[in-house]
Coordinates of C-alpha atoms in Angstrom, one line a residue:
X117 CA -95.5 -47.6 170.5
X118 CA -92.3 -45.6 170.6
X119 CA -92.2 -41.9 171.4
X120 CA -92.2 -39.6 168.4
X121 CA -88.9 -37.8 167.7
X122 CA -89.0 -34.1 167.4
X123 CA -87.2 -32.3 164.6
X124 CA -86.7 -28.6 163.9
X125 CA -88.5 -26.9 161.1
X126 CA -86.3 -25.3 158.5
X127 CA -87.3 -22.3 156.4
X128 CA -90.0 -21.2 158.9
X129 CA -90.1 -17.8 160.6
X130 CA -90.6 -17.5 164.3
X131 CA -94.1 -16.1 163.7
X132 CA -94.8 -19.0 161.4
X133 CA -93.6 -21.5 164.0
X134 CA -95.8 -19.9 166.7
X135 CA -98.8 -20.2 164.4
X136 CA -98.1 -23.8 163.7
X137 CA -97.9 -24.5 167.5
X138 CA -101.3 -22.8 168.0
X139 CA -102.7 -24.9 165.2
X140 CA -101.4 -28.1 166.8
X141 CA -103.2 -27.1 170.1
X142 CA -106.5 -27.2 168.1
X143 CA -106.0 -30.8 167.2
X144 CA -107.5 -33.8 169.0
X145 CA -104.2 -35.7 168.6
X146 CA -101.3 -33.2 168.3
X147 CA -99.0 -36.1 169.3
X148 CA -99.4 -37.6 165.8
X149 CA -97.4 -34.7 164.3
X150 CA -94.6 -34.3 166.9
X151 CA -92.1 -35.4 164.3
X152 CA -92.8 -32.2 162.3
X153 CA -92.3 -29.6 165.0
X154 CA -89.7 -29.1 167.7
X155 CA -91.6 -27.1 170.3
X156 CA -90.9 -26.8 174.0
X157 CA -94.5 -25.7 174.5
X158 CA -95.7 -29.1 173.2
X159 CA -93.1 -31.3 174.9
X160 CA -95.5 -32.8 177.4
X161 CA -96.3 -36.3 178.5
X162 CA -97.4 -38.2 175.4
X163 CA -101.0 -39.0 176.6
X164 CA -101.8 -40.8 173.4
X165 CA -98.8 -43.2 173.9
X166 CA -99.9 -43.8 177.5
X167 CA -103.5 -44.6 176.4
X168 CA -102.4 -47.0 173.7
X169 CA -100.0 -48.9 175.9
X170 CA -102.5 -49.3 178.8
X171 CA -104.2 -52.7 179.4
X172 CA -107.6 -51.3 178.4
X173 CA -106.3 -49.2 175.6
X174 CA -109.7 -48.8 173.8
X175 CA -111.4 -47.3 176.9
X176 CA -108.4 -45.1 177.7
X177 CA -108.3 -43.8 174.1
X178 CA -112.0 -42.9 174.3
X179 CA -111.4 -41.1 177.6
X180 CA -108.6 -39.2 176.1
X181 CA -110.6 -38.2 173.0
X182 CA -113.5 -37.1 175.3
X183 CA -111.2 -35.0 177.4
X184 CA -109.6 -33.3 174.4
X185 CA -112.9 -32.6 172.7
X186 CA -114.3 -31.1 175.9
X187 CA -111.3 -28.7 176.0
X188 CA -111.7 -27.8 172.3
X189 CA -115.5 -27.1 172.7
X190 CA -114.6 -23.8 174.3
X191 CA -113.2 -22.6 170.9
X192 CA -116.3 -21.2 169.2
X193 CA -114.6 -21.2 165.8
X194 CA -114.0 -25.0 166.1
X195 CA -117.3 -25.6 167.7
X196 CA -119.9 -23.0 166.4
X197 CA -123.3 -23.1 168.0
X198 CA -125.8 -25.4 166.2
X199 CA -123.5 -26.1 163.3
X200 CA -122.5 -29.7 162.4
X201 CA -118.7 -29.5 162.2
X202 CA -116.4 -32.5 162.3
X203 CA -115.6 -31.8 165.9
X204 CA -119.3 -31.7 166.8
X205 CA -119.8 -35.1 165.1
X206 CA -117.0 -36.5 167.3
X207 CA -118.8 -35.1 170.3
X208 CA -122.1 -36.7 169.2
X209 CA -120.6 -40.1 168.6
X210 CA -118.9 -40.0 172.0
X211 CA -122.3 -39.6 173.6
X212 CA -123.7 -42.4 171.4
X213 CA -120.9 -44.8 172.4
X214 CA -121.4 -43.9 176.1
X215 CA -125.1 -44.7 175.8
X216 CA -124.2 -47.9 174.0
X217 CA -121.8 -49.2 176.6
X218 CA -124.3 -48.4 179.5
X219 CA -127.5 -49.7 177.8
X220 CA -128.9 -53.2 177.9
X221 CA -128.9 -55.2 174.6
X222 CA -130.5 -58.4 173.6
X223 CA -127.1 -59.7 172.5
X224 CA -123.5 -58.7 173.2
X225 CA -122.9 -58.9 169.5
X226 CA -125.4 -56.1 168.9
X227 CA -123.9 -54.0 171.6
X228 CA -120.3 -54.6 170.3
X229 CA -121.5 -53.7 166.7
X230 CA -122.9 -50.4 167.8
X231 CA -119.8 -49.6 169.9
X232 CA -117.5 -50.4 166.9
X233 CA -119.7 -48.2 164.6
X234 CA -119.4 -45.2 166.9
X235 CA -115.7 -45.8 167.5
X236 CA -115.0 -45.9 163.8
X237 CA -117.0 -42.7 163.2
X238 CA -115.2 -41.0 166.1
X239 CA -111.9 -41.8 164.5
X240 CA -113.1 -40.8 161.0
X241 CA -114.3 -37.3 162.1
X242 CA -111.5 -36.7 164.6
X243 CA -109.0 -37.5 161.8
X244 CA -110.7 -35.3 159.4
X245 CA -110.7 -32.4 161.9
X246 CA -107.0 -32.8 162.6
X247 CA -106.2 -33.0 158.9
X248 CA -108.1 -29.7 158.3
X249 CA -106.3 -28.0 161.2
X250 CA -102.9 -29.2 160.0
X251 CA -103.5 -28.2 156.3
X252 CA -105.3 -24.9 157.0
X253 CA -102.1 -22.9 156.9
X254 CA -101.2 -24.4 153.5
X255 CA -104.6 -23.5 152.2
X256 CA -104.2 -19.9 153.4
X257 CA -100.8 -19.7 152.0
X258 CA -102.0 -21.0 148.6
X259 CA -104.9 -18.5 148.6
X260 CA -102.5 -15.7 149.4
X261 CA -100.1 -16.7 146.7
X262 CA -102.6 -17.9 144.1
X263 CA -105.3 -15.2 144.5
X264 CA -104.3 -12.2 146.5
X265 CA -100.7 -11.9 145.3
X266 CA -101.8 -12.6 141.8
X267 CA -104.5 -10.0 141.9
X268 CA -102.1 -7.4 143.3
X269 CA -99.6 -8.2 140.6
X270 CA -102.3 -7.9 137.9
X271 CA -103.5 -4.6 139.3
X272 CA -99.9 -3.3 139.3
X273 CA -99.3 -4.5 135.7
X274 CA -102.6 -3.0 134.5
X275 CA -101.8 0.4 136.1
X276 CA -98.8 0.7 133.7
X277 CA -101.1 1.2 130.8
X278 CA -103.4 3.7 132.5
X279 CA -101.8 6.7 130.8
X280 CA -102.2 5.1 127.4
X281 CA -105.8 4.2 127.9
X282 CA -106.5 7.7 129.2
X283 CA -105.0 9.2 126.1
X284 CA -107.0 6.9 123.8
X285 CA -110.2 8.0 125.5
X286 CA -109.2 11.6 125.4
X287 CA -108.6 11.5 121.7
X288 CA -111.9 9.7 121.1
X289 CA -113.8 12.3 123.1
X290 CA -112.1 15.1 121.2
X291 CA -113.2 13.7 117.9
X292 CA -116.7 13.1 119.3
X293 CA -117.0 16.8 120.2
X294 CA -114.9 18.8 117.7
X295 CA -117.7 18.9 115.0
X296 CA -119.9 16.8 112.7
X297 CA -117.5 15.1 110.3
X298 CA -119.9 12.2 109.7
X299 CA -121.2 9.2 111.6
X300 CA -118.8 7.8 114.1
X301 CA -118.3 4.3 115.4
X302 CA -115.7 2.6 117.7
X303 CA -114.1 1.1 114.6
X304 CA -113.8 4.5 112.8
X305 CA -112.4 6.1 115.9
X306 CA -109.9 3.4 116.4
X307 CA -108.8 3.7 112.7
X308 CA -108.3 7.4 113.2
X309 CA -106.4 7.2 116.5
X310 CA -104.2 4.2 115.6
X311 CA -101.8 6.0 113.2
X312 CA -100.8 8.6 115.9
X313 CA -100.4 6.1 118.7
X314 CA -98.6 3.5 116.6
X315 CA -96.2 6.0 115.0
X316 CA -95.3 7.3 118.5
X317 CA -95.0 3.7 119.8
X318 CA -92.5 2.7 117.0
X319 CA -90.1 5.5 118.2
X320 CA -90.7 5.1 121.9
X321 CA -91.1 1.4 122.6
X322 CA -89.2 1.8 125.9
X323 CA -92.1 3.6 127.6
X324 CA -93.7 1.4 130.3
X325 CA -97.2 2.0 129.0
X326 CA -96.4 0.2 125.7
X327 CA -95.5 -3.1 127.3
X328 CA -98.9 -4.4 126.3
X329 CA -98.2 -3.8 122.6
X330 CA -95.3 -6.3 122.8
X331 CA -97.9 -9.0 123.4
X332 CA -100.6 -7.5 121.2
X333 CA -100.2 -8.1 117.4
X334 CA -103.3 -6.0 116.5
X335 CA -102.7 -2.6 118.2
X336 CA -105.7 -1.2 116.4
X337 CA -108.0 -3.8 118.0
X338 CA -106.5 -2.9 121.4
X339 CA -107.4 0.7 120.9
X340 CA -110.9 -0.2 119.8
X341 CA -111.4 -2.3 122.9
X342 CA -110.8 0.6 125.1
X343 CA -113.2 3.0 123.5
X344 CA -116.8 4.0 124.4
X345 CA -119.6 4.2 121.9
X346 CA -119.6 7.7 120.3
X347 CA -122.3 10.1 121.5
X348 CA -122.4 12.2 118.3
X349 CA -125.5 11.7 116.2
X350 CA -125.0 12.7 112.5
X351 CA -127.2 12.8 109.5
X352 CA -124.2 12.5 107.2
X353 CA -122.5 9.4 105.9
X354 CA -119.7 7.6 107.7
X355 CA -116.8 9.8 108.8
X356 CA -113.4 9.3 107.1
X357 CA -110.7 8.0 109.5
X358 CA -108.0 9.8 107.5
X359 CA -109.7 13.2 107.9
X360 CA -110.1 12.5 111.7
X361 CA -106.4 11.5 112.0
X362 CA -105.5 14.9 110.5
X363 CA -107.6 16.6 113.1
X364 CA -105.8 14.7 115.8
X365 CA -102.4 15.5 114.5
X366 CA -103.2 19.2 114.8
X367 CA -104.3 18.8 118.4
X368 CA -101.7 16.2 119.5
X369 CA -98.2 16.7 118.4
X370 CA -95.3 14.5 119.5
X371 CA -94.5 16.6 122.5
X372 CA -98.1 16.6 123.7
X373 CA -98.4 12.8 123.4
X374 CA -95.1 12.3 125.2
X375 CA -96.2 14.5 128.0
X376 CA -99.4 12.5 128.5
X377 CA -97.6 9.1 128.3
X378 CA -94.6 9.8 130.5

């Protein structure tokens, strides 16, 4: 087995590189990834290479795994109490193979079979542990980019329409309290509010709060979706949206609407 070559990482900050070095220290076999990181802190004797090139490589490999796992057991995050993690499974199998090698068997074939089983499980769980440690930074980065950054972007975009939604609710509350002009509903309120908002939008499309209208064909439906159920209880028939629009025009002139949407 030839020694792994080290290569510098491009496009990685110093802090990112330090974090990767710390991640490698939490692996059972950091030597397996030496080709990915050029680190003076990890340029040590390649114990894995020494073990594999020894006469009794299998025994030396088990000794190395046992030594590494004992060191990692001090990390409570990697080795939580009473929890079956991949690293704990490696530790359990190391104990099993130790018992197997020191126990008396009816046949050497049976003993060898048990030893091979434990050795394979040790490799399986150790490899799974190292893979998780190596990929953890990518998972965190993906979560940051795909969830946290996306949420932050969505919140920022949604905030642009806050003034518009606030004005829609204010107009609806005004109509709900100005007097009894008939039974109200979200649909009737939207029909009354829509002409004022839409007329202003046509002449002021550059306002940031109207970016949503560029993707929304039915602006009246948008208004309706941001209304609450009216509180007014009326014994009269349905209110007329045209009459309600006239009331709003007296209350909210162009200058008033601009002031609230700026």
